[in-house]
Amino acid sequence: MSAWRTSLPQASTAAVQVDHAFFWVLLISGLILFVLLVLIVGFVIRYRRGSPAFRGPLPKSFKHELEIGWTVATTFLAIFIFWWFTAGNGLPPRAAPDQLEVHVVAKQWMWKTQHPDGAREIDALHIPVGRQVRLVMTSQDVIHSFYAPAFRLKQDVLPGRSTELVFTPTELGTFELFCAEYCGTQHSHMKGEIMVMTPAAYRAWLPRQPHGDTLAHEGEALYARFGCGACHAPGSQVRAPKLGGLYMSTVLLRGGASVKADDAYLRTAILEPRDQIASGYDPIMPSYGGVATASDVEALVAYLKTLEKGGEP
Ligand code: HEC
Ligand SMILES: [Cu+2]
């Protein structure tokens, strides 16, 4: 939209949509405000003290249809605006095939990010322009909020749960990242930078970063440390489902319902196994909610996602 420019850069596809919607809602609200103001001023003048204007019961010619009409019309207008925001801007965009998944862990008082190949950053996020990014975020302590105004992104980051943001950066440059949820004394210092680079610069940048282990690798070690294999290994004495090829398959649950084993399902299966019990198995899996940290769970999920059918751990 060229007619509407804020002082903030519009650095993502979402930014354009948000500004567009904001502009129209502002315009509609402004028009309604204007009409009301004109009426108020008009009535104030017309019915001022001492004016001879008629003050008795409503004149016969007044149509109730008029009153019903504007009430219904503005109600539908409000519902339309609600629908417009939720349908257009509330849902995450479709996943692109080359989507870049970056894991974000917030803690008092920093942002830690990790790229798919294990590259790690603190208070910084480098991403290539034009490629869809999916941030999978969780907190190690209290509630934080990932807030990047130039991209019109804001999402709470919660302990024990993960939340996501999907966006496509469209402009090169360095943009601000804030925490938008009061999270302790250093909250206002919990800032970072989002650097949008050309794809070539990103490819060159990646290998020069300090690399942690890749998430999946880390998850494999945790899988051993937590003893998941004691039940899930093919030779185990305990009856537990095989985890190879589980990701994105359809799981039949006790009670007859079925669910797609997406990221959220895997996370819940580890944190709250009793929430959704696989059909044909006893609910004997212990909850790892108190044992595994937020980043442990992300690593375990990343590992489970790499397991192919038949390739049991
Ligand atoms: C004491 C045995 C036991 C241990 C230890 C155990 N599990 Fe489980 N797990 C089960 C059983 C039994 C089920 C099936 C019932 C259910 O859904 O809770 C299950 C279900 C699951 C599921 C869902 C599978 C499906 O087909 O829907 C996942 C994912 C999973 N476990 C991962 C893990 C991970 C990761 C660990 C280690 C951190 C682990 N489990 C440790 C017994 C265990
Ligand atoms: Cu914070």
Short mmCIF file of C-alpha atoms in Angstrom, two decimals, residues 108-304:
data_model
loop_
_atom_site.label_atom_id
_atom_site.label_comp_id
_atom_site.label_asym_id
_atom_site.label_seq_id
_atom_site.Cartn_x
_atom_site.Cartn_y
_atom_site.Cartn_z
CA GLN A 108 15.48 -13.56 31.90
CA TRP A 109 16.77 -11.50 30.12
CA MET A 110 17.81 -12.59 26.69
CA TRP A 111 16.66 -14.14 23.45
CA LYS A 112 18.45 -17.30 22.37
CA THR A 113 17.91 -18.45 18.81
CA GLN A 114 18.99 -21.62 17.07
CA HIS A 115 19.04 -22.32 13.34
CA PRO A 116 18.29 -25.74 11.81
CA ASP A 117 21.99 -26.58 11.36
CA GLY A 118 22.73 -25.77 15.01
CA ALA A 119 24.01 -22.19 14.59
CA ARG A 120 23.24 -20.22 17.72
CA GLU A 121 22.81 -16.58 18.49
CA ILE A 122 22.02 -14.47 21.51
CA ASP A 123 19.87 -11.34 21.25
CA ALA A 124 20.15 -11.59 17.49
CA LEU A 125 18.42 -13.33 14.64
CA HIS A 126 19.82 -13.48 11.12
CA ILE A 127 17.39 -14.50 8.41
CA PRO A 128 17.40 -14.45 4.61
CA VAL A 129 15.09 -12.08 2.80
CA GLY A 130 12.10 -13.47 0.91
CA ARG A 131 12.09 -16.84 2.63
CA GLN A 132 9.30 -17.84 4.99
CA VAL A 133 10.46 -18.16 8.59
CA ARG A 134 8.76 -20.15 11.31
CA LEU A 135 9.75 -19.25 14.84
CA VAL A 136 9.06 -21.98 17.39
CA MET A 137 9.29 -20.24 20.72
CA THR A 138 9.31 -21.22 24.34
CA SER A 139 10.43 -19.74 27.63
CA GLN A 140 12.79 -21.09 30.22
CA ASP A 141 11.29 -19.11 33.10
CA VAL A 142 8.51 -16.53 33.03
CA ILE A 143 6.20 -15.21 30.32
CA HIS A 144 7.93 -13.08 27.69
CA SER A 145 6.65 -11.68 24.45
CA PHE A 146 8.44 -11.63 21.10
CA TYR A 147 7.79 -8.22 19.62
CA ALA A 148 9.24 -7.07 16.29
CA PRO A 149 7.38 -3.92 15.25
CA ALA A 150 8.93 -3.60 11.79
CA PHE A 151 7.44 -7.01 10.92
CA ARG A 152 4.20 -6.28 12.85
CA LEU A 153 4.81 -9.42 14.89
CA LYS A 154 3.97 -9.96 18.53
CA GLN A 155 3.48 -13.26 20.28
CA ASP A 156 3.66 -14.31 23.91
CA VAL A 157 6.40 -16.78 24.76
CA LEU A 158 5.34 -19.12 27.55
CA PRO A 159 7.10 -21.54 29.86
CA GLY A 160 6.08 -25.17 29.35
CA ARG A 161 4.42 -24.52 26.04
CA SER A 162 5.50 -23.45 22.63
CA THR A 163 4.06 -20.77 20.43
CA GLU A 164 4.81 -19.96 16.82
CA LEU A 165 5.16 -17.05 14.46
CA VAL A 166 5.26 -17.41 10.70
CA PHE A 167 6.37 -14.52 8.52
CA THR A 168 8.28 -13.64 5.39
CA PRO A 169 10.79 -10.79 5.64
CA THR A 170 10.69 -8.55 2.58
CA GLU A 171 13.27 -5.87 3.32
CA LEU A 172 17.01 -6.02 3.92
CA GLY A 173 18.31 -4.33 7.04
CA THR A 174 18.51 -4.45 10.80
CA PHE A 175 15.32 -4.27 12.81
CA GLU A 176 14.51 -4.12 16.50
CA LEU A 177 13.33 -6.96 18.69
CA PHE A 178 11.78 -6.30 22.08
CA CYS A 179 10.24 -8.21 24.91
CA ALA A 180 6.71 -6.89 25.30
CA GLU A 181 5.73 -8.61 28.52
CA TYR A 182 7.05 -7.29 31.81
CA CYS A 183 9.34 -10.11 32.94
CA GLY A 184 11.43 -8.73 35.80
CA THR A 185 13.80 -5.92 36.63
CA GLN A 186 15.87 -6.12 33.42
CA HIS A 187 12.81 -6.44 31.20
CA SER A 188 13.51 -3.20 29.36
CA HIS A 189 16.98 -4.48 28.45
CA MET A 190 15.64 -7.66 26.90
CA LYS A 191 16.23 -6.47 23.37
CA GLY A 192 17.75 -7.86 20.25
CA GLU A 193 18.26 -7.28 16.57
CA ILE A 194 16.80 -9.03 13.58
CA MET A 195 19.15 -8.88 10.63
CA VAL A 196 17.60 -9.58 7.25
CA MET A 197 20.28 -10.57 4.75
CA THR A 198 20.41 -11.67 1.13
CA PRO A 199 20.16 -15.48 0.80
CA ALA A 200 23.81 -15.62 -0.31
CA ALA A 201 24.98 -13.56 2.66
CA TYR A 202 22.95 -15.82 4.96
CA ARG A 203 24.55 -18.96 3.51
CA ALA A 204 27.98 -17.41 4.01
CA TRP A 205 27.12 -16.23 7.52
CA LEU A 206 25.78 -19.54 8.84
CA PRO A 207 28.97 -21.63 9.00
CA ARG A 208 30.89 -18.82 10.70
CA GLN A 209 28.61 -18.93 13.75
CA PRO A 210 29.23 -20.79 16.95
CA HIS A 211 27.40 -24.05 16.47
CA GLY A 212 25.77 -25.95 19.19
CA ASP A 213 24.90 -29.47 18.40
CA THR A 214 21.99 -29.64 16.01
CA LEU A 215 18.70 -29.87 17.83
CA ALA A 216 18.00 -33.38 16.60
CA HIS A 217 21.40 -34.55 17.77
CA GLU A 218 20.86 -33.02 21.16
CA GLY A 219 17.47 -34.71 21.26
CA GLU A 220 19.06 -38.08 20.57
CA ALA A 221 21.33 -37.66 23.60
CA LEU A 222 18.40 -36.59 25.75
CA TYR A 223 16.39 -39.57 24.52
CA ALA A 224 19.10 -41.80 25.95
CA ARG A 225 19.51 -39.75 29.12
CA PHE A 226 15.80 -39.78 29.94
CA GLY A 227 15.58 -43.48 29.24
CA CYS A 228 12.80 -43.20 26.68
CA GLY A 229 14.13 -46.32 24.99
CA ALA A 230 13.44 -48.41 28.10
CA CYS A 231 9.83 -48.49 26.95
CA HIS A 232 9.92 -47.38 23.32
CA ALA A 233 12.79 -49.55 22.04
CA PRO A 234 11.51 -52.40 19.83
CA GLY A 235 12.87 -55.10 22.16
CA SER A 236 11.42 -53.56 25.32
CA GLN A 237 9.33 -55.61 27.75
CA VAL A 238 6.97 -52.67 28.14
CA ARG A 239 4.19 -52.24 25.61
CA ALA A 240 4.75 -48.78 24.16
CA PRO A 241 4.13 -47.45 20.63
CA LYS A 242 6.94 -47.35 18.08
CA LEU A 243 8.12 -43.82 17.45
CA GLY A 244 9.64 -44.28 13.97
CA GLY A 245 7.53 -42.58 11.29
CA LEU A 246 5.18 -41.20 13.94
CA TYR A 247 5.60 -37.57 12.89
CA MET A 248 2.65 -36.37 10.79
CA SER A 249 1.02 -39.79 10.85
CA THR A 250 -2.51 -40.25 12.12
CA VAL A 251 -2.71 -41.59 15.65
CA LEU A 252 -5.76 -43.38 16.95
CA LEU A 253 -6.51 -42.29 20.49
CA ARG A 254 -8.17 -44.16 23.31
CA GLY A 255 -11.85 -43.28 23.06
CA GLY A 256 -11.90 -43.45 19.26
CA ALA A 257 -10.77 -39.99 18.25
CA SER A 258 -7.76 -39.61 15.97
CA VAL A 259 -5.21 -36.84 15.68
CA LYS A 260 -2.37 -35.85 13.41
CA ALA A 261 0.98 -36.31 15.17
CA ASP A 262 2.27 -32.80 14.54
CA ASP A 263 4.79 -30.85 16.63
CA ALA A 264 2.19 -29.91 19.22
CA TYR A 265 1.11 -33.56 19.61
CA LEU A 266 4.69 -34.72 20.19
CA ARG A 267 5.26 -31.96 22.73
CA THR A 268 2.11 -32.84 24.63
CA ALA A 269 2.98 -36.53 24.48
CA ILE A 270 6.21 -35.76 26.35
CA LEU A 271 4.96 -33.09 28.74
CA GLU A 272 1.45 -34.36 29.47
CA PRO A 273 1.23 -37.97 28.24
CA ARG A 274 -2.09 -38.42 29.96
CA ASP A 275 -3.79 -35.77 27.85
CA GLN A 276 -3.91 -37.94 24.76
CA ILE A 277 -3.39 -41.66 25.15
CA ALA A 278 -2.63 -43.77 22.11
CA SER A 279 -5.27 -46.43 21.56
CA GLY A 280 -4.30 -49.90 22.73
CA TYR A 281 -1.70 -48.76 25.27
CA ASP A 282 -1.80 -48.22 28.99
CA PRO A 283 -1.23 -44.70 30.31
CA ILE A 284 2.02 -45.62 32.01
CA MET A 285 4.32 -43.07 30.42
CA PRO A 286 5.56 -40.64 33.08
CA SER A 287 5.18 -36.92 32.48
CA TYR A 288 8.45 -35.17 31.69
CA GLY A 289 6.96 -31.75 32.41
CA GLY A 290 9.01 -31.25 35.58
CA VAL A 291 12.19 -32.92 34.29
CA ALA A 292 12.76 -31.74 30.75
CA THR A 293 13.42 -28.04 30.24
CA ALA A 294 11.77 -26.12 27.45
CA SER A 295 14.76 -26.54 25.19
CA ASP A 296 14.99 -30.26 26.05
CA VAL A 297 11.45 -30.76 24.78
CA GLU A 298 12.19 -28.89 21.54
CA ALA A 299 15.29 -31.06 21.05
CA LEU A 300 13.38 -34.29 21.74
CA VAL A 301 10.66 -33.28 19.29
CA ALA A 302 13.29 -32.40 16.66
CA TYR A 303 14.83 -35.85 17.17
CA LEU A 304 11.50 -37.71 16.97
#
